């Protein structure tokens, strides 16, 4: 069971929205993490700087916040490592087929009222609900 954290969730959502707006204003780019990661790894010259900075900030910010506020970042998964790797591969395939990830479509695309992003986000959410149901109630893993 997860904790109910409305204030932290609201602040986190606001910060994600602010980061997406600032990235669009400063660089004219959509804050889709799959595109940022692939661009940082495979991208051409010139574009990699902001992508690496964005990803570094995404990793460093929670670590700095944990140090400043004494919070711990706990991660525990009942799923075995091979299942987590398989899930990551499936997400990578889905990101490729869907031309973007949940952050690009869900945060940025829906804010721009993109029909494609709204449809993609609805499919992401339905797939997530179905997957969770199967894993918890049919397979009994979590």
PDB file of C-alpha atoms in Angstrom:
ATOM      1  CA  UNK A   1       0.000   0.000   0.000  1.00  0.00           C
ATOM      2  CA  UNK A   2       1.272   3.477  -0.786  1.00  0.00           C
ATOM      3  CA  UNK A   3       0.961   6.551   1.393  1.00  0.00           C
ATOM      4  CA  UNK A   4      -1.532   9.302   0.631  1.00  0.00           C
ATOM      5  CA  UNK A   5       0.617  12.388   0.003  1.00  0.00           C
ATOM      6  CA  UNK A   6      -1.572  15.087  -1.572  1.00  0.00           C
ATOM      7  CA  UNK A   7       0.687  18.064  -0.857  1.00  0.00           C
ATOM      8  CA  UNK A   8       3.892  16.402  -2.038  1.00  0.00           C
ATOM      9  CA  UNK A   9       2.054  15.100  -5.103  1.00  0.00           C
ATOM     10  CA  UNK A  10       0.661  18.540  -5.914  1.00  0.00           C
ATOM     11  CA  UNK A  11       4.096  20.138  -5.511  1.00  0.00           C
ATOM     12  CA  UNK A  12       5.722  17.426  -7.640  1.00  0.00           C
ATOM     13  CA  UNK A  13       3.112  17.845 -10.371  1.00  0.00           C
ATOM     14  CA  UNK A  14       3.530  21.615 -10.323  1.00  0.00           C
ATOM     15  CA  UNK A  15       7.311  21.267 -10.632  1.00  0.00           C
ATOM     16  CA  UNK A  16       6.953  18.837 -13.555  1.00  0.00           C
ATOM     17  CA  UNK A  17       4.593  21.295 -15.256  1.00  0.00           C
ATOM     18  CA  UNK A  18       6.970  24.193 -14.585  1.00  0.00           C
ATOM     19  CA  UNK A  19       9.901  22.227 -16.019  1.00  0.00           C
ATOM     20  CA  UNK A  20       7.856  21.386 -19.132  1.00  0.00           C
ATOM     21  CA  UNK A  21       6.826  25.017 -19.635  1.00  0.00           C
ATOM     22  CA  UNK A  22      10.367  26.319 -19.091  1.00  0.00           C
ATOM     23  CA  UNK A  23      11.838  23.804 -21.520  1.00  0.00           C
ATOM     24  CA  UNK A  24       9.297  24.853 -24.152  1.00  0.00           C
ATOM     25  CA  UNK A  25       9.925  28.559 -23.517  1.00  0.00           C
ATOM     26  CA  UNK A  26      13.723  28.370 -23.394  1.00  0.00           C
ATOM     27  CA  UNK A  27      14.442  25.687 -25.999  1.00  0.00           C
ATOM     28  CA  UNK A  28      11.154  25.224 -27.875  1.00  0.00           C
ATOM     29  CA  UNK A  29      11.277  21.517 -26.991  1.00  0.00           C
ATOM     30  CA  UNK A  30       8.729  19.116 -25.562  1.00  0.00           C
ATOM     31  CA  UNK A  31       9.675  17.534 -22.220  1.00  0.00           C
ATOM     32  CA  UNK A  32       9.208  13.933 -23.331  1.00  0.00           C
ATOM     33  CA  UNK A  33      11.732  11.884 -21.414  1.00  0.00           C
ATOM     34  CA  UNK A  34      12.033   9.094 -23.972  1.00  0.00           C
ATOM     35  CA  UNK A  35      12.976  11.621 -26.644  1.00  0.00           C
ATOM     36  CA  UNK A  36      15.370  13.405 -24.297  1.00  0.00           C
ATOM     37  CA  UNK A  37      17.081  10.135 -23.308  1.00  0.00           C
ATOM     38  CA  UNK A  38      17.394   8.905 -26.899  1.00  0.00           C
ATOM     39  CA  UNK A  39      18.631  12.322 -28.011  1.00  0.00           C
ATOM     40  CA  UNK A  40      21.236  12.409 -25.249  1.00  0.00           C
ATOM     41  CA  UNK A  41      22.473   8.952 -26.234  1.00  0.00           C
ATOM     42  CA  UNK A  42      22.028   8.970 -30.018  1.00  0.00           C
ATOM     43  CA  UNK A  43      21.394  12.612 -30.903  1.00  0.00           C
ATOM     44  CA  UNK A  44      23.420  14.823 -33.163  1.00  0.00           C
ATOM     45  CA  UNK A  45      25.866  17.487 -32.104  1.00  0.00           C
ATOM     46  CA  UNK A  46      24.649  20.653 -30.452  1.00  0.00           C
ATOM     47  CA  UNK A  47      21.399  19.254 -29.076  1.00  0.00           C
ATOM     48  CA  UNK A  48      22.962  16.962 -26.515  1.00  0.00           C
ATOM     49  CA  UNK A  49      23.959  19.660 -24.025  1.00  0.00           C
ATOM     50  CA  UNK A  50      20.496  20.612 -22.841  1.00  0.00           C
ATOM     51  CA  UNK A  51      19.381  16.960 -22.904  1.00  0.00           C
ATOM     52  CA  UNK A  52      22.251  15.848 -20.686  1.00  0.00           C
ATOM     53  CA  UNK A  53      21.651  18.831 -18.365  1.00  0.00           C
ATOM     54  CA  UNK A  54      17.926  18.016 -18.141  1.00  0.00           C
ATOM     55  CA  UNK A  55      18.596  14.354 -17.323  1.00  0.00           C
ATOM     56  CA  UNK A  56      21.328  15.253 -14.827  1.00  0.00           C
ATOM     57  CA  UNK A  57      18.910  17.578 -13.058  1.00  0.00           C
ATOM     58  CA  UNK A  58      16.201  14.915 -13.041  1.00  0.00           C
ATOM     59  CA  UNK A  59      18.599  12.535 -11.268  1.00  0.00           C
ATOM     60  CA  UNK A  60      20.333  15.077  -9.013  1.00  0.00           C
ATOM     61  CA  UNK A  61      17.274  17.008  -7.774  1.00  0.00           C
ATOM     62  CA  UNK A  62      15.714  14.215  -5.689  1.00  0.00           C
ATOM     63  CA  UNK A  63      19.128  13.266  -4.305  1.00  0.00           C
ATOM     64  CA  UNK A  64      19.766  16.877  -3.256  1.00  0.00           C
ATOM     65  CA  UNK A  65      16.257  17.172  -1.794  1.00  0.00           C
ATOM     66  CA  UNK A  66      16.804  13.965   0.183  1.00  0.00           C
ATOM     67  CA  UNK A  67      20.025  15.393   1.622  1.00  0.00           C
ATOM     68  CA  UNK A  68      18.491  18.795   2.434  1.00  0.00           C
ATOM     69  CA  UNK A  69      15.308  17.482   4.025  1.00  0.00           C
ATOM     70  CA  UNK A  70      16.618  14.220   5.474  1.00  0.00           C
ATOM     71  CA  UNK A  71      14.174  12.130   3.471  1.00  0.00           C
ATOM     72  CA  UNK A  72      15.054   8.726   2.143  1.00  0.00           C
ATOM     73  CA  UNK A  73      14.187   7.550  -1.314  1.00  0.00           C
ATOM     74  CA  UNK A  74      12.977   4.011  -0.810  1.00  0.00           C
ATOM     75  CA  UNK A  75      12.565   1.634  -3.701  1.00  0.00           C
ATOM     76  CA  UNK A  76      11.295  -1.854  -3.271  1.00  0.00           C
ATOM     77  CA  UNK A  77       9.711  -4.078  -5.854  1.00  0.00           C
ATOM     78  CA  UNK A  78       8.218  -7.495  -5.303  1.00  0.00           C
ATOM     79  CA  UNK A  79       8.870  -8.289  -8.973  1.00  0.00           C
ATOM     80  CA  UNK A  80      12.053 -10.197  -9.818  1.00  0.00           C
ATOM     81  CA  UNK A  81      14.760  -8.405 -11.831  1.00  0.00           C
ATOM     82  CA  UNK A  82      14.102 -10.320 -15.104  1.00  0.00           C
ATOM     83  CA  UNK A  83      10.454  -9.219 -14.991  1.00  0.00           C
ATOM     84  CA  UNK A  84      11.512  -5.601 -14.430  1.00  0.00           C
ATOM     85  CA  UNK A  85      13.921  -5.796 -17.385  1.00  0.00           C
ATOM     86  CA  UNK A  86      11.212  -7.319 -19.585  1.00  0.00           C
ATOM     87  CA  UNK A  87       8.868  -4.506 -18.550  1.00  0.00           C
ATOM     88  CA  UNK A  88      11.485  -1.935 -19.473  1.00  0.00           C
ATOM     89  CA  UNK A  89      11.945  -3.509 -22.901  1.00  0.00           C
ATOM     90  CA  UNK A  90       8.173  -3.512 -23.466  1.00  0.00           C
ATOM     91  CA  UNK A  91       7.978   0.150 -22.451  1.00  0.00           C
ATOM     92  CA  UNK A  92      10.772   0.944 -24.915  1.00  0.00           C
ATOM     93  CA  UNK A  93       8.864  -0.814 -27.685  1.00  0.00           C
ATOM     94  CA  UNK A  94       5.668   1.029 -26.747  1.00  0.00           C
ATOM     95  CA  UNK A  95       7.440   4.381 -26.721  1.00  0.00           C
ATOM     96  CA  UNK A  96       8.731   3.695 -30.217  1.00  0.00           C
ATOM     97  CA  UNK A  97       5.348   2.580 -31.560  1.00  0.00           C
ATOM     98  CA  UNK A  98       3.510   5.440 -29.828  1.00  0.00           C
ATOM     99  CA  UNK A  99       5.970   8.121 -30.973  1.00  0.00           C
ATOM    100  CA  UNK A 100       6.548   9.266 -27.411  1.00  0.00           C
ATOM    101  CA  UNK A 101       6.140   8.488 -23.759  1.00  0.00           C
ATOM    102  CA  UNK A 102       3.650   9.362 -21.066  1.00  0.00           C
ATOM    103  CA  UNK A 103       5.523  12.541 -20.137  1.00  0.00           C
ATOM    104  CA  UNK A 104       5.611  13.851 -23.694  1.00  0.00           C
ATOM    105  CA  UNK A 105       2.039  12.911 -24.551  1.00  0.00           C
ATOM    106  CA  UNK A 106       0.463  13.170 -21.088  1.00  0.00           C
ATOM    107  CA  UNK A 107       2.054  16.344 -19.761  1.00  0.00           C
ATOM    108  CA  UNK A 108       2.983  18.319 -22.856  1.00  0.00           C
ATOM    109  CA  UNK A 109       0.747  16.959 -25.611  1.00  0.00           C
ATOM    110  CA  UNK A 110      -2.460  17.098 -23.613  1.00  0.00           C
ATOM    111  CA  UNK A 111      -1.639  20.647 -22.475  1.00  0.00           C
ATOM    112  CA  UNK A 112      -1.500  21.583 -26.171  1.00  0.00           C
ATOM    113  CA  UNK A 113      -4.832  19.754 -26.741  1.00  0.00           C
ATOM    114  CA  UNK A 114      -3.220  17.361 -29.203  1.00  0.00           C
ATOM    115  CA  UNK A 115      -5.763  14.697 -30.203  1.00  0.00           C
ATOM    116  CA  UNK A 116      -2.978  12.195 -30.792  1.00  0.00           C
ATOM    117  CA  UNK A 117      -1.574  12.819 -27.310  1.00  0.00           C
ATOM    118  CA  UNK A 118      -4.988  12.586 -25.667  1.00  0.00           C
ATOM    119  CA  UNK A 119      -5.618   9.250 -27.408  1.00  0.00           C
ATOM    120  CA  UNK A 120      -2.135   7.989 -26.517  1.00  0.00           C
ATOM    121  CA  UNK A 121      -2.561   8.987 -22.858  1.00  0.00           C
ATOM    122  CA  UNK A 122      -5.946   7.251 -22.646  1.00  0.00           C
ATOM    123  CA  UNK A 123      -4.368   4.102 -24.089  1.00  0.00           C
ATOM    124  CA  UNK A 124      -1.421   4.370 -21.654  1.00  0.00           C
ATOM    125  CA  UNK A 125      -3.773   4.668 -18.681  1.00  0.00           C
ATOM    126  CA  UNK A 126      -6.043   1.827 -19.807  1.00  0.00           C
ATOM    127  CA  UNK A 127      -3.025  -0.407 -20.445  1.00  0.00           C
ATOM    128  CA  UNK A 128      -1.602   0.443 -17.029  1.00  0.00           C
ATOM    129  CA  UNK A 129      -4.875  -0.417 -15.295  1.00  0.00           C
ATOM    130  CA  UNK A 130      -5.190  -3.692 -17.193  1.00  0.00           C
ATOM    131  CA  UNK A 131      -1.562  -4.626 -16.517  1.00  0.00           C
ATOM    132  CA  UNK A 132      -1.910  -3.887 -12.807  1.00  0.00           C
ATOM    133  CA  UNK A 133      -5.090  -5.957 -12.626  1.00  0.00           C
ATOM    134  CA  UNK A 134      -3.441  -8.926 -14.345  1.00  0.00           C
ATOM    135  CA  UNK A 135      -0.271  -8.745 -12.239  1.00  0.00           C
ATOM    136  CA  UNK A 136      -2.048  -8.356  -8.898  1.00  0.00           C
ATOM    137  CA  UNK A 137      -5.256 -10.303  -9.288  1.00  0.00           C
ATOM    138  CA  UNK A 138      -4.545 -12.948 -11.888  1.00  0.00           C
ATOM    139  CA  UNK A 139      -0.820 -13.628 -11.409  1.00  0.00           C
ATOM    140  CA  UNK A 140      -0.801 -12.644  -7.718  1.00  0.00           C
ATOM    141  CA  UNK A 141       2.653 -11.014  -7.910  1.00  0.00           C
ATOM    142  CA  UNK A 142       2.122  -7.738  -6.090  1.00  0.00           C
TER     143      UNK A 142
END
